[in-house]
Tab-separated table of C-alpha atoms and ligand atoms in Angstrom:
chain	number	residue	atom	x	y	z
T	1	MET	CA	145.436	99.960	88.058
T	2	SER	CA	143.197	102.303	86.039
T	3	ARG	CA	139.995	100.983	85.308
T	4	ASP	CA	137.988	103.044	82.599
T	5	ILE	CA	134.925	100.819	83.324
T	6	VAL	CA	134.076	99.791	86.567
T	7	LEU	CA	132.268	96.448	86.368
T	8	THR	CA	129.827	94.820	88.796
T	9	GLU	CA	129.521	90.956	88.367
T	10	VAL	CA	125.692	90.218	89.603
T	11	ALA	CA	125.324	86.146	88.549
T	12	LEU	CA	125.292	86.070	92.375
T	13	ARG	CA	122.171	87.985	92.911
T	14	ASP	CA	120.392	88.365	89.597
T	15	GLY	CA	121.732	84.929	88.831
T	16	SER	CA	119.544	83.746	91.928
T	17	HIS	CA	116.471	84.147	89.418
T	18	ALA	CA	117.544	81.614	87.072
T	19	ILE	CA	118.202	78.901	89.483
T	20	ASN	CA	115.128	79.522	91.541
T	21	HIS	CA	117.346	80.784	94.362
T	22	GLN	CA	118.869	77.915	95.152
T	23	PHE	CA	122.224	79.034	95.610
T	24	THR	CA	124.497	77.123	98.043
T	25	VAL	CA	127.358	78.246	100.428
T	26	GLU	CA	129.768	76.305	98.599
T	27	GLN	CA	128.784	77.402	95.322
T	28	VAL	CA	129.208	81.314	96.126
T	29	VAL	CA	132.040	80.837	97.912
T	30	GLU	CA	133.466	79.287	94.806
T	31	VAL	CA	132.258	81.893	92.312
T	32	ALA	CA	133.056	84.920	94.564
T	33	ARG	CA	136.923	83.597	95.268
T	34	GLY	CA	137.038	83.346	91.351
T	35	LEU	CA	136.052	86.882	90.720
T	36	ASP	CA	138.016	88.093	93.417
T	37	GLU	CA	141.070	86.375	91.984
T	38	ALA	CA	140.334	87.857	88.693
T	39	ASN	CA	140.014	91.234	90.250
T	40	VAL	CA	136.604	92.177	89.430
T	41	PRO	CA	135.958	95.109	91.482
T	42	HIS	CA	132.161	94.641	92.924
T	43	ILE	CA	130.248	91.286	93.485
T	44	GLU	CA	126.514	91.410	94.150
T	45	VAL	CA	125.096	88.765	96.449
T	46	SER	CA	121.806	88.482	97.607
T	47	HIS	CA	118.439	87.049	97.124
T	48	GLY	CA	117.609	87.874	93.371
T	49	ASP	CA	114.745	90.341	94.544
T	50	GLY	CA	117.206	91.893	96.957
T	51	LEU	CA	117.499	91.778	100.674
T	52	ALA	CA	114.693	89.981	102.254
T	53	GLY	CA	113.328	88.636	99.148
T	54	SER	CA	113.333	85.261	100.120
T	55	SER	CA	109.267	84.834	100.516
T	56	LEU	CA	106.297	83.077	98.536
T	57	GLN	CA	105.752	85.919	96.637
T	58	TYR	CA	109.208	86.335	95.170
T	59	GLY	CA	110.656	82.633	95.873
T	60	LEU	CA	112.117	80.947	98.800
T	61	SER	CA	116.195	80.589	99.144
T	62	ARG	CA	117.605	77.394	99.713
T	63	THR	CA	120.332	79.377	102.044
T	64	HIS	CA	119.794	82.633	104.046
T	65	GLU	CA	121.069	85.316	101.911
T	66	LEU	CA	123.048	86.695	105.145
T	67	GLU	CA	124.700	83.179	105.010
T	68	LEU	CA	125.670	83.561	101.455
T	69	ILE	CA	126.693	87.474	101.855
T	70	GLU	CA	128.818	86.588	104.867
T	71	ALA	CA	130.544	83.391	102.871
T	72	ALA	CA	131.205	85.872	99.937
T	73	VAL	CA	132.996	88.772	102.179
T	74	SER	CA	134.986	85.629	104.133
T	75	VAL	CA	136.980	84.918	100.640
T	76	CYS	CA	137.167	88.369	99.040
T	77	LYS	CA	140.830	90.030	99.557
T	78	GLN	CA	140.281	93.036	97.004
T	79	ALA	CA	136.485	92.808	95.605
T	80	LYS	CA	133.681	94.600	97.755
T	81	VAL	CA	130.623	92.641	97.894
T	82	GLY	CA	127.501	94.420	97.157
T	83	VAL	CA	123.671	93.694	98.145
T	84	LEU	CA	120.727	95.046	96.287
T	85	LEU	CA	117.727	96.515	98.285
T	86	LEU	CA	114.494	97.202	97.083
T	87	PRO	CA	112.859	99.665	99.530
T	88	GLY	CA	109.609	97.994	100.502
T	89	ILE	CA	111.169	94.370	100.411
T	90	GLY	CA	114.157	94.972	102.227
T	91	THR	CA	114.428	97.514	105.214
T	92	ILE	CA	117.031	99.847	106.933
T	93	LYS	CA	117.250	97.140	109.274
T	94	ASP	CA	118.210	94.628	106.603
T	95	LEU	CA	120.812	97.338	105.273
T	96	ASN	CA	122.244	97.811	108.806
T	97	THR	CA	122.619	93.929	109.215
T	98	ALA	CA	124.444	93.572	105.552
T	99	ALA	CA	126.995	96.259	106.521
T	100	GLY	CA	127.628	94.455	109.768
T	101	LEU	CA	128.686	91.656	107.752
T	102	GLY	CA	131.234	93.621	105.766
T	103	VAL	CA	129.527	94.507	102.516
T	104	GLY	CA	131.085	97.332	100.846
T	105	MET	CA	128.070	98.649	98.575
T	106	ALA	CA	124.451	98.868	98.623
T	107	ARG	CA	122.487	98.971	95.577
T	108	ILE	CA	118.781	100.593	96.233
T	109	ALA	CA	116.370	99.740	93.868
T	110	THR	CA	113.112	101.412	92.588
T	111	HIS	CA	110.848	101.181	89.693
T	112	ALA	CA	112.047	103.950	87.000
T	113	THR	CA	109.563	106.329	88.182
T	114	GLU	CA	109.777	105.915	91.887
T	115	ALA	CA	112.964	107.121	92.710
T	116	ASP	CA	111.694	109.066	96.093
T	117	VAL	CA	110.972	105.688	98.004
T	118	SER	CA	114.939	105.430	97.884
T	119	ALA	CA	115.610	108.378	99.891
T	120	GLN	CA	115.969	107.185	103.472
T	121	HIS	CA	117.884	103.779	102.271
T	122	ILE	CA	120.554	106.268	100.362
T	123	TYR	CA	120.814	108.527	103.499
T	124	ARG	CA	121.375	105.521	105.581
T	125	SER	CA	123.701	103.586	102.966
T	126	LYS	CA	125.596	106.588	103.045
T	127	GLU	CA	125.889	107.100	106.879
T	128	LEU	CA	127.532	103.398	106.690
T	129	GLY	CA	130.098	104.308	104.791
T	130	LEU	CA	128.952	102.007	101.779
T	131	THR	CA	129.251	103.069	98.244
T	132	THR	CA	125.694	103.603	97.407
T	133	VAL	CA	124.241	103.312	94.025
T	134	GLY	CA	120.666	103.981	92.578
T	135	PHE	CA	119.306	101.425	90.578
T	136	LEU	CA	116.118	102.880	88.552
T	137	MET	CA	114.281	99.335	87.245
T	138	MET	CA	112.318	98.687	84.347
T	139	SER	CA	113.890	102.036	82.580
T	140	HIS	CA	112.443	101.294	79.277
T	141	MET	CA	108.943	102.489	80.797
T	142	ALA	CA	110.256	106.071	81.692
T	143	ALA	CA	110.910	108.410	78.930
T	144	PRO	CA	114.626	109.983	78.848
T	145	GLU	CA	113.572	113.084	80.482
T	146	LYS	CA	111.572	111.453	83.017
T	147	LEU	CA	114.505	109.149	83.739
T	148	ALA	CA	116.928	111.660	84.147
T	149	GLU	CA	114.852	113.627	86.876
T	150	GLN	CA	114.188	110.727	88.859
T	151	ALA	CA	117.938	110.047	88.617
T	152	GLY	CA	118.450	113.491	89.889
T	153	LEU	CA	116.557	112.487	92.998
T	154	MET	CA	118.844	109.795	93.710
T	155	GLN	CA	121.965	111.806	93.139
T	156	SER	CA	120.324	114.625	95.537
T	157	TYR	CA	119.806	111.898	97.922
T	158	GLY	CA	123.654	111.336	98.069
T	159	ALA	CA	124.029	108.270	95.370
T	160	ASP	CA	127.424	107.873	94.247
T	161	VAL	CA	126.346	106.429	90.764
T	162	VAL	CA	123.040	105.751	89.495
T	163	TYR	CA	122.185	103.158	87.043
T	164	ILE	CA	119.704	102.769	84.051
T	165	VAL	CA	118.414	99.159	84.491
T	166	ASP	CA	116.823	97.741	81.411
T	167	SER	CA	115.202	94.716	83.603
T	168	ALA	CA	112.910	93.460	80.861
T	169	GLY	CA	115.848	93.778	78.290
T	170	ALA	CA	113.471	95.567	76.300
T	171	LEU	CA	115.663	98.597	74.960
T	172	LEU	CA	116.718	99.158	71.579
T	173	PRO	CA	120.205	100.393	71.095
T	174	ASP	CA	119.003	103.872	70.622
T	175	GLN	CA	116.882	104.225	73.392
T	176	ALA	CA	119.651	103.116	75.839
T	177	GLY	CA	121.840	105.459	74.433
T	178	GLU	CA	119.100	108.331	74.514
T	179	ARG	CA	118.952	107.281	78.269
T	180	VAL	CA	122.252	107.834	79.028
T	181	ARG	CA	122.768	110.868	77.245
T	182	ALA	CA	119.740	112.404	79.115
T	183	LEU	CA	120.998	111.609	82.379
T	184	LYS	CA	124.659	112.454	81.524
T	185	GLN	CA	123.298	116.094	80.742
T	186	CYS	CA	121.817	116.338	84.318
T	187	LEU	CA	124.181	114.344	86.652
T	188	ASN	CA	127.678	115.209	88.117
T	189	ILE	CA	128.271	111.642	89.444
T	190	PRO	CA	128.822	108.448	87.134
T	191	ILE	CA	126.122	106.411	85.203
T	192	GLY	CA	125.674	102.915	85.318
T	193	PHE	CA	123.983	100.515	82.858
T	194	HIS	CA	122.036	97.211	83.421
T	195	ALA	CA	121.347	95.020	80.586
T	196	HIS	CA	119.168	91.752	79.925
T	197	ASN	CA	120.112	89.718	76.500
T	198	ASN	CA	116.199	88.981	76.005
T	199	LEU	CA	116.564	90.481	72.538
T	200	SER	CA	120.052	89.605	72.245
T	201	LEU	CA	120.680	93.401	72.610
T	202	ALA	CA	122.578	93.008	76.097
T	203	MET	CA	126.036	93.470	74.472
T	204	ALA	CA	125.029	96.287	71.865
T	205	ASN	CA	123.189	98.082	74.381
T	206	THR	CA	126.103	98.072	76.828
T	207	LEU	CA	128.638	99.289	74.326
T	208	VAL	CA	126.173	102.257	72.891
T	209	ALA	CA	125.659	103.158	77.251
T	210	ILE	CA	129.479	103.027	77.223
T	211	GLN	CA	129.893	105.377	74.185
T	212	GLU	CA	127.805	107.815	75.466
T	213	GLY	CA	129.312	107.924	78.644
T	214	ALA	CA	128.323	105.332	81.264
T	215	THR	CA	130.963	103.976	83.202
T	216	TRP	CA	129.709	101.465	85.596
T	217	ILE	CA	128.608	98.690	83.680
T	218	ASP	CA	127.154	95.414	85.258
T	219	GLY	CA	127.672	91.735	83.697
T	220	SER	CA	126.909	88.338	84.705
T	221	VAL	CA	129.413	85.315	84.037
T	222	ARG	CA	127.992	82.764	81.803
T	223	CYS	CA	125.020	85.162	81.455
T	224	LEU	CA	123.672	83.629	84.611
T	225	GLY	CA	121.002	86.205	85.360
T	226	ALA	CA	116.990	86.409	84.865
T	227	GLY	CA	115.608	85.888	81.761
T	228	ALA	CA	118.528	85.456	78.942
T	229	GLY	CA	120.814	86.837	81.645
T	230	ASN	CA	122.534	89.824	81.542
T	231	THR	CA	125.629	91.236	79.449
T	232	GLN	CA	127.767	88.053	79.248
T	233	THR	CA	130.620	89.550	81.666
T	234	GLU	CA	133.505	87.164	80.068
T	235	VAL	CA	132.132	88.116	76.556
T	236	LEU	CA	132.216	91.874	77.162
T	237	LEU	CA	135.645	91.773	79.110
T	238	ALA	CA	137.154	90.623	75.595
T	239	VAL	CA	135.242	92.907	73.442
T	240	LEU	CA	136.234	95.943	75.831
T	241	ASP	CA	139.781	94.762	75.400
T	242	ARG	CA	139.614	94.760	71.782
T	243	MET	CA	138.265	98.285	71.782
T	244	GLY	CA	141.483	99.270	74.106
T	245	ILE	CA	138.744	99.909	77.151
T	246	GLN	CA	140.434	98.806	80.567
T	247	THR	CA	138.536	96.975	83.291
T	248	GLY	CA	141.228	95.592	84.792
T	249	VAL	CA	139.788	92.215	85.256
T	250	ASP	CA	141.475	89.105	84.099
T	251	LEU	CA	140.116	87.593	80.717
T	252	TYR	CA	141.323	84.247	81.021
T	253	LYS	CA	140.663	83.840	84.643
T	254	MET	CA	136.919	85.048	84.109
T	255	MET	CA	136.749	82.723	81.031
T	256	ASP	CA	137.596	79.775	83.327
T	257	LEU	CA	135.464	80.738	85.949
T	258	ALA	CA	132.481	80.694	83.573
T	259	GLU	CA	133.275	77.081	82.291
T	260	GLU	CA	134.625	75.245	85.234
T	261	ILE	CA	132.443	76.813	87.991
T	262	VAL	CA	129.485	78.746	86.736
T	263	SER	CA	128.409	76.495	83.798
T	264	PRO	CA	127.593	73.376	86.109
T	265	ILE	CA	125.743	75.635	88.222
T	266	LEU	CA	122.981	76.077	85.695
T	267	GLN	CA	120.144	74.169	85.882
T	268	VAL	CA	119.717	74.574	81.876
T	269	PRO	CA	122.159	76.578	79.609
T	270	GLN	CA	121.305	80.399	79.160
T	271	GLU	CA	119.456	80.853	76.133
T	272	ILE	CA	117.234	83.311	74.409
T	273	THR	CA	114.349	80.555	74.821
T	274	ARG	CA	110.741	81.645	73.488
T	275	ASP	CA	109.654	82.652	77.004
T	276	ALA	CA	112.974	84.908	77.479
T	277	LEU	CA	112.382	86.467	73.917
T	278	VAL	CA	108.785	87.362	74.911
T	279	LEU	CA	110.088	89.281	78.194
T	280	GLY	CA	111.869	91.714	75.737
T	281	TYR	CA	109.427	91.806	73.199
T	282	ALA	CA	106.796	92.467	75.421
T	283	GLY	CA	108.598	94.733	78.225
T	284	VAL	CA	108.040	92.507	81.171
T	285	TYR	CA	110.711	92.140	84.169
T	286	SER	CA	112.916	89.471	83.658
T	287	SER	CA	112.409	87.710	87.007
T	288	PHE	CA	108.629	86.897	85.657
T	289	ARG	CA	109.936	84.199	83.460
T	290	LEU	CA	110.055	81.276	85.849
T	291	HIS	CA	106.749	82.247	87.500
T	292	ALA	CA	104.996	82.565	84.598
T	293	GLU	CA	106.173	78.889	83.287
T	294	ARG	CA	105.055	77.479	86.700
T	295	ALA	CA	101.768	79.005	86.252
T	296	ALA	CA	101.417	78.396	82.383
T	297	ARG	CA	102.121	74.299	83.768
T	298	LYS	CA	99.412	74.922	86.462
T	299	PHE	CA	96.526	75.802	84.579
T	300	GLY	CA	97.803	74.424	81.038
T	301	ILE	CA	98.362	77.525	79.190
T	302	ASP	CA	100.939	79.053	77.167
T	303	SER	CA	103.378	80.869	79.008
T	304	ARG	CA	103.582	83.374	76.372
T	305	ASP	CA	100.348	84.588	76.780
T	306	ILE	CA	100.658	85.216	80.331
T	307	LEU	CA	103.771	87.477	79.611
T	308	ILE	CA	102.231	89.433	76.857
T	309	GLU	CA	99.292	90.172	78.981
T	310	LEU	CA	101.564	91.138	81.592
T	311	GLY	CA	103.250	93.451	79.180
T	312	ARG	CA	99.801	95.110	78.261
T	313	ARG	CA	99.187	95.686	81.560
T	314	LYS	CA	102.089	96.862	82.471
T	315	ALA	CA	102.997	94.844	85.502
T	316	VAL	CA	106.087	95.951	87.390
T	317	GLY	CA	108.504	94.316	89.988
T	318	GLY	CA	106.605	93.648	93.085
T	319	GLN	CA	103.483	92.503	91.029
T	320	GLU	CA	104.396	88.901	91.044
T	321	ASP	CA	101.080	87.976	92.592
T	322	MET	CA	99.323	89.216	89.497
T	323	ILE	CA	101.229	86.357	87.413
T	324	VAL	CA	98.802	83.760	88.749
T	325	ASP	CA	95.690	86.002	88.272
T	326	VAL	CA	96.771	86.745	84.686
T	327	ALA	CA	97.074	82.623	84.094
T	328	ALA	CA	93.894	81.800	85.905
T	329	GLU	CA	91.930	84.382	83.815
T	330	ILE	CA	93.507	83.267	80.517
T	331	ALA	CA	92.524	79.594	81.367
T	332	GLN	CA	88.786	80.661	82.420
T	333	LEU	CA	88.765	82.328	78.867
T	334	ASN	CA	89.943	79.557	77.085
T	335	SER	CA	87.738	77.153	78.457
T	336	SER	CA	84.639	79.283	78.291
T	337	THR	CA	85.834	79.998	74.467
T	338	LYS	CA	86.143	75.941	73.829
T	339	ILE	CA	82.589	75.467	75.321
T	340	ARG	CA	80.804	77.863	72.749
J	401	LIG	C1	114.875	92.842	91.413
J	401	LIG	C2	115.412	92.822	90.239
J	401	LIG	O1	115.848	91.574	89.487
J	401	LIG	C3	116.593	93.763	89.929
J	401	LIG	C4	117.232	93.782	88.353
J	401	LIG	O2	118.136	93.193	88.227
J	401	LIG	C5	116.548	94.104	87.200
J	401	LIG	O3	115.313	94.807	87.595
J	401	LIG	O4	116.880	93.900	86.027
J	402	MN	MN1	118.434	92.306	86.371
């Protein structure tokens, strides 16, 4: 079957952030089976922060991710199950274990300017025979030329594809386009694009990315992803179909999966809430939203103030501990202002 666009469904990984890492084996089996039957080629399954992400810092998983991965692999007849790995959180050992469970793809994620830390993980993933993807997070924080240089490093380590990842959902359409163009000029491997919908631009940015030559695209069914979610997979499929772009994925099956299986999993409907909007507006890592909301409740302050300050300080993934520090500082400041 011909596919112009290669889809990776991320709800079972990025969506883990949105439900506080509470996926059960039954939910993963149902969703993965539905995605496989709809002919989705890649399904990512891991803790939201990748292999070994379950921790106090990032949030504890209800079910060990290896159980979830194994369950997904067991029901997929055609789809490759993939894992995300952030070097420093996950290790080569975790990658070996995941490969042993039958995953077919590894996505090695680094901050947009730190591709050099992905070398060993990319080498190992290739040795294991996995489709290997470089994943440059918080791409709005790197100028197009810098991003292209970093993508070039991942290509030189052996990555099969490199993704521009708009972790904060902060990119404007022309910024997404110029980043894809810059990578296109330097790479001879496919380019991917991963969006977040915090500014309601996930679809627009994805279409611009495709127009500029990105061919590997992420989506989350029913928008089940961090922040306001990702490009909504079933909507993207309909739009691409209208544009005459082949994905090979069955639209009706995806619509049914979204409505009947994924919607009931959502703790609250995926909307652009005020906090999600501030993520995009201030350029903050989408997975910080629930952490910031918890800290705001604890300190009796406005979660938007925390997110704006994190954006000002240019906090990046891995700095989740800063959220509570910032909240405590704001609370302190608020109380000293009141005293005066
Ligand atoms: C660890 C992050 O959630 C990876 C991701 O999906 C993003 O940066 O966006
Ligand atoms: Mn994401």
